[in-house]
PDB file of N, CA and C in Angstrom:
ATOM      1  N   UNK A  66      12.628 165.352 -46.349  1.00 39.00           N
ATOM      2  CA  UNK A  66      11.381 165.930 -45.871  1.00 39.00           C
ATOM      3  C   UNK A  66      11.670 166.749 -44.614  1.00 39.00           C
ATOM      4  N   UNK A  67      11.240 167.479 -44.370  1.00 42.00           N
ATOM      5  CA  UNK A  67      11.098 168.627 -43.581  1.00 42.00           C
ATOM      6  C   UNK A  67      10.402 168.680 -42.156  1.00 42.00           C
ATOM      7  N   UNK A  68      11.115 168.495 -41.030  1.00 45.00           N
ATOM      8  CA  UNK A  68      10.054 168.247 -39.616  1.00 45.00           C
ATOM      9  C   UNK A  68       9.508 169.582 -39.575  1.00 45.00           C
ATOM     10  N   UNK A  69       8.274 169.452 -39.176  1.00 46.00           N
ATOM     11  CA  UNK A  69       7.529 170.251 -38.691  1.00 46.00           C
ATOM     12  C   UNK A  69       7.851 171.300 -37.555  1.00 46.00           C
ATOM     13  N   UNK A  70       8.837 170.502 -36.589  1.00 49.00           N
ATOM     14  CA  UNK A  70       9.164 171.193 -35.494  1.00 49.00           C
ATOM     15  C   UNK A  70       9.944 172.962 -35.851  1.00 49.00           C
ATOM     16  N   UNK A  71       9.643 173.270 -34.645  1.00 51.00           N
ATOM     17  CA  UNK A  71      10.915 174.445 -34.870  1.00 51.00           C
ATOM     18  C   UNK A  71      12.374 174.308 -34.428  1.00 51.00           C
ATOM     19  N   UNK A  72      13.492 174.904 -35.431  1.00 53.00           N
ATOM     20  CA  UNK A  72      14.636 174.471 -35.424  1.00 53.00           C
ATOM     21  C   UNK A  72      15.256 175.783 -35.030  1.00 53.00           C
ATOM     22  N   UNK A  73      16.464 176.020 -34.751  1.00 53.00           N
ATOM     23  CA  UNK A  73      16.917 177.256 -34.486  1.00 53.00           C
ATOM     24  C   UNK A  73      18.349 177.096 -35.244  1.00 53.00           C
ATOM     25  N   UNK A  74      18.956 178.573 -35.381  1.00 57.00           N
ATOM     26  CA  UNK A  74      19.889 178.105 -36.441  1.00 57.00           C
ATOM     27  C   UNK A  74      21.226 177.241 -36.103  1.00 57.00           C
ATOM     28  N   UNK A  75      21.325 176.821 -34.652  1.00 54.00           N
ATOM     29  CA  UNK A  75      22.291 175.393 -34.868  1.00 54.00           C
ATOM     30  C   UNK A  75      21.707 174.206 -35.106  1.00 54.00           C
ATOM     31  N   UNK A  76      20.648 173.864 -35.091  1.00 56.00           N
ATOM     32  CA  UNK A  76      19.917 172.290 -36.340  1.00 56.00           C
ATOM     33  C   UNK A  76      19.591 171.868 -34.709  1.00 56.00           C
ATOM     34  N   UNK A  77      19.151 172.341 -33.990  1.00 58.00           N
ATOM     35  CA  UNK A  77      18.476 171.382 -32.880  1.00 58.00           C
ATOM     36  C   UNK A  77      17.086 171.853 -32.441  1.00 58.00           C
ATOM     37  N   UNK A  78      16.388 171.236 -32.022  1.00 60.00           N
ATOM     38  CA  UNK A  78      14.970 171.078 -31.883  1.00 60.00           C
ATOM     39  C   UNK A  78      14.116 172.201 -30.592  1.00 60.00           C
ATOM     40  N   UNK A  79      14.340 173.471 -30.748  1.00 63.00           N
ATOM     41  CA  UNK A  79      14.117 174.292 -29.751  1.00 63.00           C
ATOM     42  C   UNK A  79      12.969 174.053 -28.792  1.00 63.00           C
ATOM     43  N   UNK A  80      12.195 173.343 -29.498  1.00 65.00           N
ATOM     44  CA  UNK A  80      10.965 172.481 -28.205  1.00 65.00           C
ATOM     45  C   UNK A  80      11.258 171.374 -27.598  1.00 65.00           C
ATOM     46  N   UNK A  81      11.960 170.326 -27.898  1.00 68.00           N
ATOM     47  CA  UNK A  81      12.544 169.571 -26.996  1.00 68.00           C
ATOM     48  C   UNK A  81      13.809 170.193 -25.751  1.00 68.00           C
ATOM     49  N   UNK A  82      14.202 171.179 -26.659  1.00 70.00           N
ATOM     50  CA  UNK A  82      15.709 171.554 -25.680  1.00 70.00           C
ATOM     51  C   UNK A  82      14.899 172.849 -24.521  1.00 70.00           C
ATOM     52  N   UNK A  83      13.816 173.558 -24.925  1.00 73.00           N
ATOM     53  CA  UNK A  83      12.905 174.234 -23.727  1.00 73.00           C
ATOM     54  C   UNK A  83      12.511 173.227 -22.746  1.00 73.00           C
ATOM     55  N   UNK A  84      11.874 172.164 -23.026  1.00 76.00           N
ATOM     56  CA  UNK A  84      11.045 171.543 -22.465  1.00 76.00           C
ATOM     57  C   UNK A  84      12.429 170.721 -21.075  1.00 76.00           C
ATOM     58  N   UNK A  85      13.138 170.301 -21.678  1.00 77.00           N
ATOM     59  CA  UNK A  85      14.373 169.810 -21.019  1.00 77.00           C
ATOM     60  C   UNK A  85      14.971 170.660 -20.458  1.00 77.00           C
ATOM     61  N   UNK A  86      15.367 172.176 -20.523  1.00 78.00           N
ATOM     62  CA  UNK A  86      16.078 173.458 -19.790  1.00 78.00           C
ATOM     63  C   UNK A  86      14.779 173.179 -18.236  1.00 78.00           C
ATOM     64  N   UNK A  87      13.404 173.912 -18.601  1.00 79.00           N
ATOM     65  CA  UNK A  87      12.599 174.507 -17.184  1.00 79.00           C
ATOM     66  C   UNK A  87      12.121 173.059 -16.709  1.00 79.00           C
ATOM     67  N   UNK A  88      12.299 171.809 -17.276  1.00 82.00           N
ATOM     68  CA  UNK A  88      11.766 170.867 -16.633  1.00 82.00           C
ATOM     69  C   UNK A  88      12.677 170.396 -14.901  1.00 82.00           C
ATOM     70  N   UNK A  89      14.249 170.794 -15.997  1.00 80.00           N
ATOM     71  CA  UNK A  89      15.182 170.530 -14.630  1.00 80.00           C
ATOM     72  C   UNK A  89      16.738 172.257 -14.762  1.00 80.00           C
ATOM     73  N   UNK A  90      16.161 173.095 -14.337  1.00 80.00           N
ATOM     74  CA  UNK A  90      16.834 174.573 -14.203  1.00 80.00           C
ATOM     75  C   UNK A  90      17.733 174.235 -13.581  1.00 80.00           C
ATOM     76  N   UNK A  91      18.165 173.587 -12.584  1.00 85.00           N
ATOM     77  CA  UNK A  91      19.715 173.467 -11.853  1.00 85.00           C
ATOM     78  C   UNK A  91      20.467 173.105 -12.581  1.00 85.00           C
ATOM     79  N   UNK A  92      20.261 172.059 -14.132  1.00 87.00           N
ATOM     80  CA  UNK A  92      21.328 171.146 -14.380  1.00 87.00           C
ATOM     81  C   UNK A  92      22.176 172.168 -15.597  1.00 87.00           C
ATOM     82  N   UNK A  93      23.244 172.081 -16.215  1.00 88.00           N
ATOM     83  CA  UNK A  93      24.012 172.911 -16.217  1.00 88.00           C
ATOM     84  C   UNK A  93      24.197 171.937 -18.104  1.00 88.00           C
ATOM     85  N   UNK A  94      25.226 172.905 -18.472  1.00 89.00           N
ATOM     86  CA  UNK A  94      25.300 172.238 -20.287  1.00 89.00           C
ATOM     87  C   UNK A  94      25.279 170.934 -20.261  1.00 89.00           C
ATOM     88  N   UNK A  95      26.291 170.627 -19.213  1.00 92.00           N
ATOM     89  CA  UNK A  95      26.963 168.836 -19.540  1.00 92.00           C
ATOM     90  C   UNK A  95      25.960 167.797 -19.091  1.00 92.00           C
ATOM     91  N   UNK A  96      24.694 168.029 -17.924  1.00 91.00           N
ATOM     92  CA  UNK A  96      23.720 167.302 -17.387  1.00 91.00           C
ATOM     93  C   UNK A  96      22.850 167.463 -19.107  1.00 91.00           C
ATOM     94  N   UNK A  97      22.739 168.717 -19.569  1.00 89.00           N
ATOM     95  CA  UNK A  97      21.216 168.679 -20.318  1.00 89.00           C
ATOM     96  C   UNK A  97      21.795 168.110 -21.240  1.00 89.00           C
ATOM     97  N   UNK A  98      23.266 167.934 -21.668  1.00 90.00           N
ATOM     98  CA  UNK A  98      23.701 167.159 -23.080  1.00 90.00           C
ATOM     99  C   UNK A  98      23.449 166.194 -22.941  1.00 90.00           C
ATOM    100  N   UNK A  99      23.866 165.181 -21.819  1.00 91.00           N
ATOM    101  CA  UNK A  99      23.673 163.970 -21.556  1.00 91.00           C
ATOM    102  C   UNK A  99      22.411 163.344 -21.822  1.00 91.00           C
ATOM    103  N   UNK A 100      21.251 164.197 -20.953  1.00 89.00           N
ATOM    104  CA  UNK A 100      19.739 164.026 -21.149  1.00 89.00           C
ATOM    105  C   UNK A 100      20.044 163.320 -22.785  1.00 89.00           C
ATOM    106  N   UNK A 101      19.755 164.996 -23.529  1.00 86.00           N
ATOM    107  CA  UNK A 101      19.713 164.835 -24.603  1.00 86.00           C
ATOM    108  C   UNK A 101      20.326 163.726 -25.850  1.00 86.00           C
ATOM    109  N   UNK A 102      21.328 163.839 -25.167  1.00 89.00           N
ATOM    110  CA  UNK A 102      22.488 162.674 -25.783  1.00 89.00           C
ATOM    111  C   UNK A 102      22.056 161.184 -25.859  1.00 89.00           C
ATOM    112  N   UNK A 103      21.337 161.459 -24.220  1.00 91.00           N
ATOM    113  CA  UNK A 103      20.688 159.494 -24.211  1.00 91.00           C
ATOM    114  C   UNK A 103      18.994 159.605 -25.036  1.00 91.00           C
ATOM    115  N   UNK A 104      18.631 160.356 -24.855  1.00 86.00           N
ATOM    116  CA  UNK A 104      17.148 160.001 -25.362  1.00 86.00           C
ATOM    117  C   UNK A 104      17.402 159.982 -27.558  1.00 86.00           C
ATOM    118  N   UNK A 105      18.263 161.219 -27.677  1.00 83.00           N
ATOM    119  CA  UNK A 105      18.582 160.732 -28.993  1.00 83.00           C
ATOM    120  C   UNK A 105      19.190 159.122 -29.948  1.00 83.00           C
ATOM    121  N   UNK A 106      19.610 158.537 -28.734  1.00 89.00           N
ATOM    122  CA  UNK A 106      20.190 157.570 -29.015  1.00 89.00           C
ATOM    123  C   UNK A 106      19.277 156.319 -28.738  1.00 89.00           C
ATOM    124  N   UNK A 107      18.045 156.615 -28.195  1.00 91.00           N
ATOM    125  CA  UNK A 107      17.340 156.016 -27.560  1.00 91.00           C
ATOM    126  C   UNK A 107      16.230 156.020 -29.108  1.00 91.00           C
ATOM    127  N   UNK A 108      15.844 157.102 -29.499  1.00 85.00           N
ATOM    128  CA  UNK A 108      15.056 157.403 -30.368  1.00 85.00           C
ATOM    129  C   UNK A 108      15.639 157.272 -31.742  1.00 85.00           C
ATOM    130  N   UNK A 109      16.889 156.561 -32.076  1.00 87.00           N
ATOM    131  CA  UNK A 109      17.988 156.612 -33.090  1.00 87.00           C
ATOM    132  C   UNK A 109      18.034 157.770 -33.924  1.00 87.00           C
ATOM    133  N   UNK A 110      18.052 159.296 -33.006  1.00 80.00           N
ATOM    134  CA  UNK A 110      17.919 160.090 -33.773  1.00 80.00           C
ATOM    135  C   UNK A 110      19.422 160.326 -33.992  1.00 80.00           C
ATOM    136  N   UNK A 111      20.256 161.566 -34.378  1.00 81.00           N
ATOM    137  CA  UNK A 111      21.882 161.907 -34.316  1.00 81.00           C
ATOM    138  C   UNK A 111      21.562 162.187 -33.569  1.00 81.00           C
ATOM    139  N   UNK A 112      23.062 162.678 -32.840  1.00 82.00           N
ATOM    140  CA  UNK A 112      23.428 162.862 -31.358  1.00 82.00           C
ATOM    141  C   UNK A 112      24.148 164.283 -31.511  1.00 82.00           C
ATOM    142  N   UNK A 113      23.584 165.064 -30.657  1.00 82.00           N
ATOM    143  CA  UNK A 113      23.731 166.854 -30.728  1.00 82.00           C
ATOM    144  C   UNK A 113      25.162 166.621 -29.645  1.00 82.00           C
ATOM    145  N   UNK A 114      26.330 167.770 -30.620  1.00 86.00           N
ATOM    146  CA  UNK A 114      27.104 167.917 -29.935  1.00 86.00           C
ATOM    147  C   UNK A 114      26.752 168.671 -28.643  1.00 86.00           C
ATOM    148  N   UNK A 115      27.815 168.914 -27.800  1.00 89.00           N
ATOM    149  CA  UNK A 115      27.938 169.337 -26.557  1.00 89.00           C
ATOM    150  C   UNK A 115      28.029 170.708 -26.553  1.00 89.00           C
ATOM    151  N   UNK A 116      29.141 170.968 -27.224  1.00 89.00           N
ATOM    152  CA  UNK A 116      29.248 172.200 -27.968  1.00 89.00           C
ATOM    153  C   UNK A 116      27.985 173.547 -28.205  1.00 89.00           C
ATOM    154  N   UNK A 117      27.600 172.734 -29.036  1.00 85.00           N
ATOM    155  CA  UNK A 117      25.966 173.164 -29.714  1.00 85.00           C
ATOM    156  C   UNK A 117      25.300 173.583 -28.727  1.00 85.00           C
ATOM    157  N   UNK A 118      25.249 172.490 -27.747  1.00 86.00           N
ATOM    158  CA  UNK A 118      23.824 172.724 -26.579  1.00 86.00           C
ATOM    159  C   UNK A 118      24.479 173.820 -25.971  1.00 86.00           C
ATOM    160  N   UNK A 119      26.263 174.315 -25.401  1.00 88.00           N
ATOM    161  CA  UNK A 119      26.710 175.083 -24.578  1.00 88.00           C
ATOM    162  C   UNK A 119      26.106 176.429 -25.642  1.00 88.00           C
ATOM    163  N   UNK A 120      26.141 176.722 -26.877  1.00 85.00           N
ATOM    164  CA  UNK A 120      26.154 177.976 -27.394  1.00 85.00           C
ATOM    165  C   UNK A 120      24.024 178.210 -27.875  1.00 85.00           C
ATOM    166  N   UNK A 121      23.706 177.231 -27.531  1.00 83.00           N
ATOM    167  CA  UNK A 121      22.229 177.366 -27.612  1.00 83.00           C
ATOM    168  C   UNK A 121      22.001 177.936 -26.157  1.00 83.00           C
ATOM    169  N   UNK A 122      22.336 177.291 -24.876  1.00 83.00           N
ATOM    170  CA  UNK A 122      22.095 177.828 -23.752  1.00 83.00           C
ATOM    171  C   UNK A 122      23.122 179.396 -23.612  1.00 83.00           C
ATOM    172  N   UNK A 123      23.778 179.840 -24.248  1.00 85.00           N
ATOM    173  CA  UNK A 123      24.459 180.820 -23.741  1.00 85.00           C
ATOM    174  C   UNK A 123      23.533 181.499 -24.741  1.00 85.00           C
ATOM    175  N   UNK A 124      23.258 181.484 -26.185  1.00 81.00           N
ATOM    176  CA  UNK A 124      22.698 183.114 -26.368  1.00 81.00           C
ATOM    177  C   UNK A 124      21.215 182.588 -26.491  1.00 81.00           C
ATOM    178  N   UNK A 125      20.875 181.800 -25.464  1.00 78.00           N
ATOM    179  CA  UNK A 125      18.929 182.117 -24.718  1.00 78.00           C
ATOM    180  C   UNK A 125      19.072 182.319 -23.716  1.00 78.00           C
ATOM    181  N   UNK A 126      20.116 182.624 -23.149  1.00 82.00           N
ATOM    182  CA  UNK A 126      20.933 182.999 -21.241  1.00 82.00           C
ATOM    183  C   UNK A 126      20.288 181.589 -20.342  1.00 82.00           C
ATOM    184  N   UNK A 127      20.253 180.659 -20.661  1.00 82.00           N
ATOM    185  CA  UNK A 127      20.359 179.313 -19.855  1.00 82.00           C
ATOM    186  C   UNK A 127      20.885 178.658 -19.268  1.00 82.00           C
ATOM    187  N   UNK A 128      22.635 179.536 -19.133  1.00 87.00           N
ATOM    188  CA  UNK A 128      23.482 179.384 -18.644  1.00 87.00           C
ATOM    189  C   UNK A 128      23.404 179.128 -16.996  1.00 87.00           C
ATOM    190  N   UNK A 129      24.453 178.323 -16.191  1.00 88.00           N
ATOM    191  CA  UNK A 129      24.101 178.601 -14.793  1.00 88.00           C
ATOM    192  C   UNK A 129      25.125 179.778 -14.791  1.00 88.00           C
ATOM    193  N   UNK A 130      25.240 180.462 -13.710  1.00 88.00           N
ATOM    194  CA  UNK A 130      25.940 181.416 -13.329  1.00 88.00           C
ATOM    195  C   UNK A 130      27.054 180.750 -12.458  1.00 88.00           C
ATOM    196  N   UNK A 131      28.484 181.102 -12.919  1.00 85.00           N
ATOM    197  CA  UNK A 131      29.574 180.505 -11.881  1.00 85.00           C
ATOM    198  C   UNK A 131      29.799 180.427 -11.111  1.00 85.00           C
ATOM    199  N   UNK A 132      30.072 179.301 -10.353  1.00 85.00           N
ATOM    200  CA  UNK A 132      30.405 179.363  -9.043  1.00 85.00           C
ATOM    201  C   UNK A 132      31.425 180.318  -8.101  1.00 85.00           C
ATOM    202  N   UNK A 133      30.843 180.872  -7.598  1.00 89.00           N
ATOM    203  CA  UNK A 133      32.046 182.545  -6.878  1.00 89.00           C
ATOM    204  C   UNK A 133      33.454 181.781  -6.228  1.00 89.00           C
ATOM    205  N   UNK A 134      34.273 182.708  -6.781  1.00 87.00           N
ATOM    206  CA  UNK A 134      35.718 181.893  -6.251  1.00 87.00           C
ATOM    207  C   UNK A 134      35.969 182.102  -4.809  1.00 87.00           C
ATOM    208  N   UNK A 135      36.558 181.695  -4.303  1.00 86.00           N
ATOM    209  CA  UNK A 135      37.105 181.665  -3.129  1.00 86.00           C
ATOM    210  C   UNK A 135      37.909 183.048  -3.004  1.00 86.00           C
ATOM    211  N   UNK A 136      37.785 183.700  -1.356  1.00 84.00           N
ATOM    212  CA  UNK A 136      38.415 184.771  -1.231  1.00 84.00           C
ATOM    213  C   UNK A 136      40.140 184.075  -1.364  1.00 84.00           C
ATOM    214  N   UNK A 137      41.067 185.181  -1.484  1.00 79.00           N
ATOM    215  CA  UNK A 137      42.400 184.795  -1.297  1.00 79.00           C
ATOM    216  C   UNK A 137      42.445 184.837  -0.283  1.00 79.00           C
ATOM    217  N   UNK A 138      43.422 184.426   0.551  1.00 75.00           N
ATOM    218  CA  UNK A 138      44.130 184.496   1.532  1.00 75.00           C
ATOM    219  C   UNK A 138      44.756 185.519   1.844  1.00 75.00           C
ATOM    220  N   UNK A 139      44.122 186.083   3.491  1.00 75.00           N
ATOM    221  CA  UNK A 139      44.768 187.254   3.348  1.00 75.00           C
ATOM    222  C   UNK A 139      46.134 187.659   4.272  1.00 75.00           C
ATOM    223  N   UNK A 140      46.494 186.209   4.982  1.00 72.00           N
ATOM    224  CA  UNK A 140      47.328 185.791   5.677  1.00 72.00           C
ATOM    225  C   UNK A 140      49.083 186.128   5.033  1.00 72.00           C
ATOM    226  N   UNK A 141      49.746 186.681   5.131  1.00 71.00           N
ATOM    227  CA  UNK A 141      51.206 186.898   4.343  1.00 71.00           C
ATOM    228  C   UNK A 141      52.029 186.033   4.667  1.00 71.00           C
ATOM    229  N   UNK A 142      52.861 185.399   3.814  1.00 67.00           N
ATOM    230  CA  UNK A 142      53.979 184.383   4.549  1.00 67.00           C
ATOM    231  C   UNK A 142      55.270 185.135   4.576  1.00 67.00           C
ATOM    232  N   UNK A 143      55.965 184.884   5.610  1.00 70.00           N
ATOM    233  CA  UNK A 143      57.155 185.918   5.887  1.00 70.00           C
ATOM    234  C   UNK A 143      58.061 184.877   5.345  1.00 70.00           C
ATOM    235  N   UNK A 144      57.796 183.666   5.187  1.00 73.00           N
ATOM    236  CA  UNK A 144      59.126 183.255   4.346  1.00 73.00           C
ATOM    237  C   UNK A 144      60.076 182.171   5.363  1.00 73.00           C
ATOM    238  N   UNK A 145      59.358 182.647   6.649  1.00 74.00           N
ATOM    239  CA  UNK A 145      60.165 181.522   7.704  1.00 74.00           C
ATOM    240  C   UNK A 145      59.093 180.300   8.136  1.00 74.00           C
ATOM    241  N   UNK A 146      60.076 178.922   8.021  1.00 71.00           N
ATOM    242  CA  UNK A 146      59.520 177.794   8.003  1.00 71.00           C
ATOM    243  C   UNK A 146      59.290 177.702   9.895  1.00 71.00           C
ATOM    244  N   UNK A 147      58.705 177.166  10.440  1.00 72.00           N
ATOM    245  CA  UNK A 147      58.614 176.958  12.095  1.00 72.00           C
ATOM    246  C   UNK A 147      59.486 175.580  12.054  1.00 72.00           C
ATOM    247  N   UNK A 148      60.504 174.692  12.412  1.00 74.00           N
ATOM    248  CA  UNK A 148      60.962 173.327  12.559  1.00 74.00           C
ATOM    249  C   UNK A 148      61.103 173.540  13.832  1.00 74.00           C
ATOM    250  N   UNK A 149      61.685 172.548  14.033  1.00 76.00           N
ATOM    251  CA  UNK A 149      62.256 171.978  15.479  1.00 76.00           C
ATOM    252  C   UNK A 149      63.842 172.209  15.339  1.00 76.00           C
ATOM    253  N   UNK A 150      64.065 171.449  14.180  1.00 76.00           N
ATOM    254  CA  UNK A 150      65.642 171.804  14.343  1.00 76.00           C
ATOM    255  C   UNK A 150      66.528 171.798  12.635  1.00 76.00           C
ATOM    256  N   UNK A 151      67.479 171.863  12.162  1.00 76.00           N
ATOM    257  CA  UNK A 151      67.805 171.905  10.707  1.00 76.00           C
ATOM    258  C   UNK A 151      67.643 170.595  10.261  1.00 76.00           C
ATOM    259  N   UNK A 152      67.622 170.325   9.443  1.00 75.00           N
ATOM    260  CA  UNK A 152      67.646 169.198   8.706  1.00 75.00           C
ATOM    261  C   UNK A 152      69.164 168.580   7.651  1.00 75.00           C
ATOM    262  N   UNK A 153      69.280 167.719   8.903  1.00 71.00           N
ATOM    263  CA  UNK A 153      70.747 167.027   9.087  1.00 71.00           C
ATOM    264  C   UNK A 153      70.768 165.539   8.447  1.00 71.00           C
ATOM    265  N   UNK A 154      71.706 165.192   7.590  1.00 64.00           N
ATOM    266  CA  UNK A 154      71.960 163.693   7.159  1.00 64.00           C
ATOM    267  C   UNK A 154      73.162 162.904   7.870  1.00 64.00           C
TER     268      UNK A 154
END
């Protein structure tokens, strides 16, 4: 039999997975899988890969945006160590 809900074409429940994206917008694939992951298991429904939820949030752009890398260093190393004295056995 056939749920009523609307499905999208990876087999997951596009009104539960909206309602869970704008309820909490900071949390990122692996927080909303989890959500999802426990309440399915809770409700003995199957359990939506991780996967799935990453390529449902990437083409509805739900994605977070990456964290900006760090500048390099713009410091040069000349190659000389500073000691005190050689290192003798």
């Amino acid at each position: 039999m056939f749920d009523e809900r609307r499905y999208n074409g990876y087999g997951l429940v596009v009104t539960d997975f909206d309602a869970e994206v704008t309820d909490l917008p900071s949390y990122g694939y692996r927080r909303i899988w989890a959500n999802l992951r426990r309440r399915s298991e809770q409700e003995g429904l199957t359990v939506t890969n991780a996967k799935r939820v990453w390529r449902v949030m990437r083409d509805n752009g739900l994605l977070l945006q990456p964290k900006p890398r760090p500048t390099p260093d713009t410091r040069r190393h000349t190659g000389r160590v500073a000691v005190a004295g050689s290192n003798r056995r």
